[in-house]
Coordinates of C-alpha atoms in Angstrom, one line a residue:
X1 CA -79.5 -22.2 179.9
X2 CA -82.8 -21.4 178.3
X3 CA -85.4 -23.9 177.0
X4 CA -84.5 -22.8 173.5
X5 CA -80.9 -23.8 174.0
X6 CA -81.9 -27.1 175.6
X7 CA -84.2 -27.8 172.7
X8 CA -81.3 -27.1 170.3
X9 CA -79.0 -29.5 172.1
X10 CA -81.8 -32.1 172.0
X11 CA -82.4 -31.6 168.3
X12 CA -78.7 -32.0 167.5
X13 CA -78.4 -35.1 169.7
X14 CA -81.5 -36.6 168.1
X15 CA -80.1 -36.2 164.6
X16 CA -76.9 -38.0 165.7
X17 CA -78.9 -40.7 167.5
X18 CA -81.1 -41.4 164.5
X19 CA -78.1 -41.8 162.3
X20 CA -76.6 -44.2 164.8
X21 CA -79.7 -46.3 164.7
X22 CA -78.9 -47.5 161.3
X23 CA -76.6 -50.1 162.8
X24 CA -77.7 -52.8 165.2
X25 CA -77.7 -51.7 168.9
X26 CA -76.5 -53.7 171.8
X27 CA -79.0 -55.2 174.3
X28 CA -80.0 -53.0 177.3
X29 CA -78.4 -53.6 180.6
X30 CA -80.9 -54.0 183.5
X31 CA -78.9 -53.0 186.6
X32 CA -75.8 -54.7 185.2
X33 CA -76.4 -57.9 183.2
X34 CA -74.3 -57.3 180.0
X35 CA -71.0 -58.7 179.0
X36 CA -68.1 -56.3 179.5
X37 CA -66.7 -55.1 176.2
X38 CA -63.7 -53.0 177.4
X39 CA -62.0 -51.7 180.5
X40 CA -61.9 -48.0 180.9
X41 CA -60.5 -47.5 184.4
X42 CA -58.6 -49.6 186.9
X43 CA -58.9 -49.2 190.7
X44 CA -56.1 -47.4 192.4
X45 CA -53.8 -48.7 195.0
X46 CA -55.6 -48.7 198.3
X47 CA -54.8 -45.6 200.4
X48 CA -56.2 -44.0 203.5
X49 CA -59.8 -44.4 204.5
X50 CA -60.2 -48.2 204.6
X51 CA -63.8 -49.4 205.5
X52 CA -64.6 -52.4 207.7
X53 CA -67.9 -53.9 208.6
X54 CA -68.5 -53.5 212.4
X55 CA -72.0 -55.0 212.6
X56 CA -75.4 -55.4 211.2
X57 CA -77.9 -52.6 211.7
X58 CA -80.9 -54.6 210.5
X59 CA -81.6 -57.9 208.7
X60 CA -84.5 -59.7 207.1
X61 CA -85.5 -56.8 204.9
X62 CA -87.0 -57.1 201.4
X63 CA -84.9 -55.1 198.9
X64 CA -84.2 -52.0 200.9
X65 CA -83.8 -49.1 198.5
X66 CA -83.8 -45.7 200.1
X67 CA -82.4 -44.7 203.5
X68 CA -83.0 -41.3 205.1
X69 CA -82.1 -40.2 208.7
X70 CA -84.4 -38.2 210.9
X71 CA -83.1 -35.4 213.2
X72 CA -83.3 -37.7 216.2
X73 CA -80.9 -40.3 214.6
X74 CA -83.4 -43.0 213.6
X75 CA -83.7 -43.9 209.9
X76 CA -86.6 -44.4 207.5
X77 CA -86.0 -47.1 204.9
X78 CA -88.1 -48.0 201.9
X79 CA -88.6 -51.5 200.6
X80 CA -88.8 -51.6 196.8
X81 CA -91.0 -54.7 196.4
X82 CA -93.4 -54.4 199.4
X83 CA -94.1 -50.6 199.3
X84 CA -93.3 -50.6 203.1
X85 CA -91.5 -47.8 204.9
X86 CA -89.9 -48.9 208.1
X87 CA -88.2 -47.0 210.9
X88 CA -85.0 -48.3 212.4
X89 CA -84.1 -47.2 215.9
X90 CA -81.2 -48.8 217.8
X91 CA -81.5 -51.9 215.7
X92 CA -85.3 -52.2 216.2
X93 CA -87.3 -52.3 212.9
X94 CA -91.0 -51.3 212.8
X95 CA -93.3 -50.5 209.9
X96 CA -94.6 -46.9 209.9
X97 CA -96.4 -46.9 206.6
X98 CA -97.0 -48.4 203.1
X99 CA -97.6 -46.8 199.7
X100 CA -100.5 -48.8 198.3
X101 CA -100.1 -47.6 194.7
X102 CA -96.6 -49.1 194.5
X103 CA -96.1 -51.2 191.3
X104 CA -93.1 -53.4 191.8
X105 CA -91.9 -55.2 188.7
X106 CA -88.4 -55.4 187.4
X107 CA -86.5 -52.4 188.8
X108 CA -89.6 -50.4 189.7
X109 CA -91.4 -50.0 193.0
X110 CA -91.0 -47.8 196.1
X111 CA -87.6 -46.3 195.6
X112 CA -86.0 -43.1 197.0
X113 CA -86.8 -41.3 200.2
X114 CA -85.7 -37.9 201.6
X115 CA -86.4 -36.0 204.8
X116 CA -87.2 -32.3 204.7
X117 CA -84.3 -30.1 205.8
X118 CA -86.9 -28.3 208.0
X119 CA -88.4 -31.6 209.3
X120 CA -88.5 -30.2 212.9
X121 CA -91.2 -27.8 211.9
X122 CA -92.9 -29.3 208.8
X123 CA -92.5 -33.1 209.5
X124 CA -92.3 -33.8 205.7
X125 CA -90.9 -37.0 204.2
X126 CA -90.6 -37.4 200.4
X127 CA -91.0 -40.6 198.5
X128 CA -90.4 -41.7 194.9
X129 CA -92.7 -44.5 193.7
X130 CA -93.6 -46.3 190.5
X131 CA -97.4 -46.6 189.9
X132 CA -99.4 -48.2 187.1
X133 CA -99.1 -45.0 185.0
X134 CA -95.9 -43.2 186.0
X135 CA -93.2 -42.5 188.5
X136 CA -94.1 -39.8 191.0
X137 CA -92.8 -37.8 194.0
X138 CA -95.0 -38.0 197.1
X139 CA -94.9 -36.0 200.3
X140 CA -96.2 -37.2 203.6
X141 CA -96.2 -36.1 207.2
X142 CA -94.5 -38.3 209.7
X143 CA -95.7 -37.7 213.3
X144 CA -93.0 -39.9 214.9
X145 CA -95.3 -42.9 214.9
X146 CA -97.1 -43.2 211.6
X147 CA -96.6 -41.9 208.1
X148 CA -99.8 -40.1 207.0
X149 CA -101.5 -40.6 203.6
X150 CA -99.1 -39.1 201.1
X151 CA -99.9 -36.4 198.6
X152 CA -98.6 -36.3 195.0
X153 CA -96.4 -33.2 194.4
X154 CA -94.9 -34.2 191.0
X155 CA -96.1 -36.9 188.6
X156 CA -95.7 -37.7 184.9
X157 CA -92.2 -39.1 185.2
X158 CA -91.9 -42.0 182.7
X159 CA -92.0 -45.5 184.2
X160 CA -91.1 -49.0 183.1
X161 CA -89.8 -52.3 184.2
X162 CA -86.2 -50.9 183.9
X163 CA -84.5 -47.5 184.2
X164 CA -86.7 -45.8 186.8
X165 CA -84.0 -43.7 188.5
X166 CA -85.5 -42.9 191.9
X167 CA -82.8 -41.4 194.1
X168 CA -83.6 -38.1 195.8
X169 CA -81.5 -35.7 197.9
X170 CA -81.9 -32.2 199.3
X171 CA -79.1 -29.9 198.3
X172 CA -77.4 -27.2 200.3
X173 CA -79.8 -24.7 198.6
X174 CA -82.8 -26.4 200.2
X175 CA -84.0 -27.7 196.8
X176 CA -85.0 -31.4 196.2
X177 CA -82.9 -33.1 193.5
X178 CA -84.6 -36.1 191.8
X179 CA -82.9 -38.6 189.6
X180 CA -85.0 -40.2 186.8
X181 CA -84.4 -42.8 184.2
X182 CA -85.5 -43.0 180.6
X183 CA -87.7 -46.1 181.4
X184 CA -86.1 -48.0 178.5
X185 CA -87.1 -45.3 175.9
X186 CA -83.7 -43.9 175.0
X187 CA -84.9 -40.9 173.1
X188 CA -86.6 -39.4 176.2
X189 CA -83.2 -38.6 177.7
X190 CA -82.7 -35.9 175.0
X191 CA -86.2 -34.6 175.0
X192 CA -86.4 -31.4 177.2
X193 CA -90.1 -31.8 177.5
X194 CA -89.9 -35.2 179.1
X195 CA -89.0 -35.8 182.7
X196 CA -87.3 -39.1 181.9
X197 CA -83.5 -39.4 181.7
X198 CA -83.0 -36.2 183.8
X199 CA -82.0 -34.8 187.1
X200 CA -84.8 -32.7 188.3
X201 CA -84.6 -29.8 190.8
X202 CA -87.8 -28.8 192.6
X203 CA -89.1 -27.0 195.6
X204 CA -90.5 -28.8 198.6
X205 CA -93.9 -28.3 197.1
X206 CA -93.0 -29.9 193.8
X207 CA -92.7 -26.7 191.8
X208 CA -89.7 -26.1 189.5
X209 CA -86.9 -24.3 191.4
X210 CA -87.2 -20.7 190.4
X211 CA -83.5 -20.4 189.2
X212 CA -83.6 -23.6 187.1
X213 CA -82.1 -23.4 183.5
X214 CA -85.7 -23.0 182.5
X215 CA -87.6 -21.5 185.5
X216 CA -90.8 -23.1 184.2
X217 CA -89.3 -26.6 184.1
X218 CA -88.1 -28.9 186.8
X219 CA -85.3 -30.2 184.5
X220 CA -81.8 -29.4 185.9
X221 CA -79.7 -31.6 183.6
X222 CA -80.5 -34.1 180.8
X223 CA -79.0 -36.9 178.7
X224 CA -79.0 -39.4 181.5
X225 CA -79.7 -43.2 181.1
X226 CA -80.5 -44.2 184.7
X227 CA -79.1 -42.3 187.6
X228 CA -79.5 -44.0 191.0
X229 CA -77.0 -42.2 193.1
X230 CA -76.8 -38.5 194.1
X231 CA -74.4 -36.9 196.6
X232 CA -73.2 -33.4 197.4
X233 CA -69.5 -33.0 198.4
X234 CA -68.3 -30.5 201.0
X235 CA -67.8 -27.9 198.3
X236 CA -71.5 -28.1 197.3
X237 CA -70.8 -29.9 194.0
X238 CA -73.4 -32.5 192.9
X239 CA -72.2 -35.9 191.8
X240 CA -74.3 -38.7 190.2
X241 CA -73.6 -42.4 189.6
X242 CA -75.2 -43.7 186.4
X243 CA -75.8 -47.1 184.7
X244 CA -74.2 -47.5 181.3
X245 CA -75.4 -49.9 178.7
X246 CA -72.8 -52.5 177.6
X247 CA -69.6 -50.6 177.9
X248 CA -69.1 -48.5 181.0
X249 CA -70.9 -47.1 184.1
X250 CA -70.3 -43.4 184.9
X251 CA -69.6 -41.0 187.7
X252 CA -70.7 -37.5 186.6
X253 CA -70.2 -34.0 188.0
X254 CA -73.6 -32.4 187.5
X255 CA -74.1 -28.8 186.6
X256 CA -77.2 -26.8 185.7
X257 CA -78.3 -27.1 182.1
X258 CA -75.6 -29.6 181.1
X259 CA -76.2 -32.5 178.7
X260 CA -74.6 -35.9 179.6
X261 CA -75.0 -37.4 176.2
X262 CA -77.2 -40.5 176.4
X263 CA -78.1 -42.1 174.1
X264 CA -75.6 -40.5 171.7
X265 CA -72.7 -41.4 173.9
X266 CA -71.9 -44.0 176.6
X267 CA -68.9 -43.0 178.7
X268 CA -66.6 -40.4 177.2
X269 CA -67.7 -39.1 173.8
X270 CA -65.3 -36.3 173.4
X271 CA -68.0 -34.0 172.0
X272 CA -68.3 -30.3 172.8
X273 CA -72.1 -30.8 172.9
X274 CA -72.0 -33.2 175.9
X275 CA -70.3 -33.4 179.3
X276 CA -68.0 -36.4 179.6
X277 CA -68.0 -38.4 182.9
X278 CA -65.3 -37.8 185.5
X279 CA -64.7 -41.6 185.9
X280 CA -65.9 -44.8 184.3
X281 CA -66.0 -48.5 185.2
X282 CA -66.7 -51.7 183.3
X283 CA -70.2 -52.7 184.0
X284 CA -69.0 -55.9 185.7
X285 CA -67.2 -53.8 188.4
X286 CA -70.0 -51.4 189.2
X287 CA -73.6 -51.2 188.0
X288 CA -73.8 -48.4 190.6
X289 CA -76.7 -47.4 192.7
X290 CA -76.1 -45.5 195.9
X291 CA -73.6 -42.7 196.3
X292 CA -72.5 -40.8 199.5
X293 CA -70.0 -38.2 200.6
X294 CA -68.2 -39.2 203.7
X295 CA -64.8 -38.8 205.3
X296 CA -63.6 -36.6 202.4
X297 CA -64.4 -39.1 199.7
X298 CA -67.3 -40.3 197.6
X299 CA -68.5 -43.9 198.3
X300 CA -70.4 -45.8 195.7
X301 CA -72.3 -49.1 196.0
X302 CA -72.1 -51.6 193.2
X303 CA -74.9 -54.1 192.3
X304 CA -73.5 -56.4 189.7
X305 CA -70.0 -55.4 190.9
X306 CA -70.8 -56.6 194.4
X307 CA -68.4 -54.1 196.0
X308 CA -68.1 -50.7 197.6
X309 CA -66.0 -48.1 195.8
X310 CA -64.1 -45.3 197.5
X311 CA -63.6 -42.4 195.0
X312 CA -61.0 -39.9 195.9
X313 CA -61.9 -36.4 194.6
X314 CA -59.2 -33.8 194.4
X315 CA -59.5 -30.4 196.1
X316 CA -58.7 -28.7 192.8
X317 CA -60.9 -28.8 189.7
X318 CA -61.4 -32.4 188.6
X319 CA -60.4 -31.6 185.0
X320 CA -56.9 -30.8 186.3
X321 CA -56.2 -33.7 188.6
X322 CA -56.7 -37.5 188.4
X323 CA -59.7 -39.0 190.1
X324 CA -59.0 -42.4 191.5
X325 CA -61.1 -45.2 192.9
X326 CA -60.5 -48.2 195.2
X327 CA -62.8 -51.2 195.6
X328 CA -63.6 -53.1 198.9
X329 CA -65.7 -56.1 200.0
X330 CA -65.6 -57.6 196.5
X331 CA -68.1 -60.5 196.4
X332 CA -68.3 -60.7 200.2
X333 CA -71.9 -59.4 200.7
X334 CA -73.5 -59.8 197.3
X335 CA -75.3 -57.0 195.5
X336 CA -74.9 -53.6 197.3
X337 CA -77.6 -51.0 196.7
X338 CA -77.4 -47.9 198.9
X339 CA -74.7 -46.3 201.0
X340 CA -75.4 -43.3 203.3
X341 CA -73.5 -41.4 206.0
X342 CA -75.1 -42.0 209.4
X343 CA -75.3 -39.4 212.2
X344 CA -73.0 -41.5 214.4
X345 CA -70.1 -41.1 212.1
X346 CA -70.4 -44.5 210.3
X347 CA -71.7 -45.5 206.9
X348 CA -74.7 -47.7 206.4
X349 CA -74.6 -50.0 203.4
X350 CA -77.6 -52.0 202.2
X351 CA -77.5 -55.3 200.4
X352 CA -79.9 -56.0 197.5
X353 CA -79.9 -59.8 197.2
X354 CA -83.7 -60.2 197.2
X355 CA -84.2 -58.0 194.1
X356 CA -84.5 -60.9 191.7
X357 CA -80.9 -60.8 190.6
X358 CA -79.0 -61.9 193.7
X359 CA -78.5 -65.0 195.8
X360 CA -79.9 -64.1 199.2
X361 CA -78.5 -65.5 202.4
X362 CA -80.9 -66.4 205.2
X363 CA -80.6 -63.0 206.9
X364 CA -80.8 -60.9 203.7
X365 CA -81.4 -58.3 202.9
X366 CA -79.2 -56.5 205.5
X367 CA -78.0 -53.0 206.4
X368 CA -74.3 -53.2 207.4
X369 CA -72.6 -50.7 209.6
X370 CA -69.2 -49.5 208.2
X371 CA -66.5 -47.7 210.0
X372 CA -63.6 -46.0 208.3
X373 CA -60.0 -46.3 209.6

């Protein structure tokens, strides 16, 4: 899709949006604080693939946000509020670096982390951080002991107290996919010139991927409110979990150049201009952050919903077959932020009870080890 077409979509969406602004709008949801206004989907009857907590990987963390595994099996974890990066090896936690420019307020701070797919040769680790001026993507060398001073490879992503996005993942194509939020400025999501409210696709050096919809732009898709979960399934499809406003949270199947409708639509809008979500939830049941592909299903962590969702994706095209979801651990561990597939065949699931919206236990925040039976 060319920049001209993207701009056309944006212009049409802006016209609809400005018309809609004549009526009072509902208050913004900050990671799930609004009253539920309707129920869009119901969880399915539990089926195969039942998770159980088999232990605690680490405890006493301060709002862990991103988790990325190194080739040797240890994990690097970011702490949103402190700007720390810690390495976890066999249950031992040690600090390996800090990002001094981290501005932690509201939902901002040190967020996503990704390890280079060629880490064995380049030693690169990627970080997403909020500063006093913007959100940016950093790259740093990790020598196995210490994270070197990071370099900025992409900046100018809108930042605010809310809606900072922050999730990053390398795709099967070797490109880095970066989720951004619209930082509370709704119109940015439909502006193709802004990096806010988008999913970006860049090279390991921070340049736009050469076969992007516009090869000169890092924008891969637009019309997002606040994506905090990205995952590729075993067919190479990209999925994104996204915060809604007052009505529904979304699971979207992301394709190049597609427009997902915010702020013109929340949930399914039924317009040919925008792509409808594959699945939606009331905000009280989700407020989704992390997303992972594991054991043939998507797994999604819920903040306000305080639960883990298993989402069963059909082998056929999702438009032709029902997508169902089942929830687990409802209210047992508090707010759940990030879920990742670990090299040992388990899932790691982080709590987020020290993020200012939870009720932390003495050993929070924790990383729980999950096995699927």
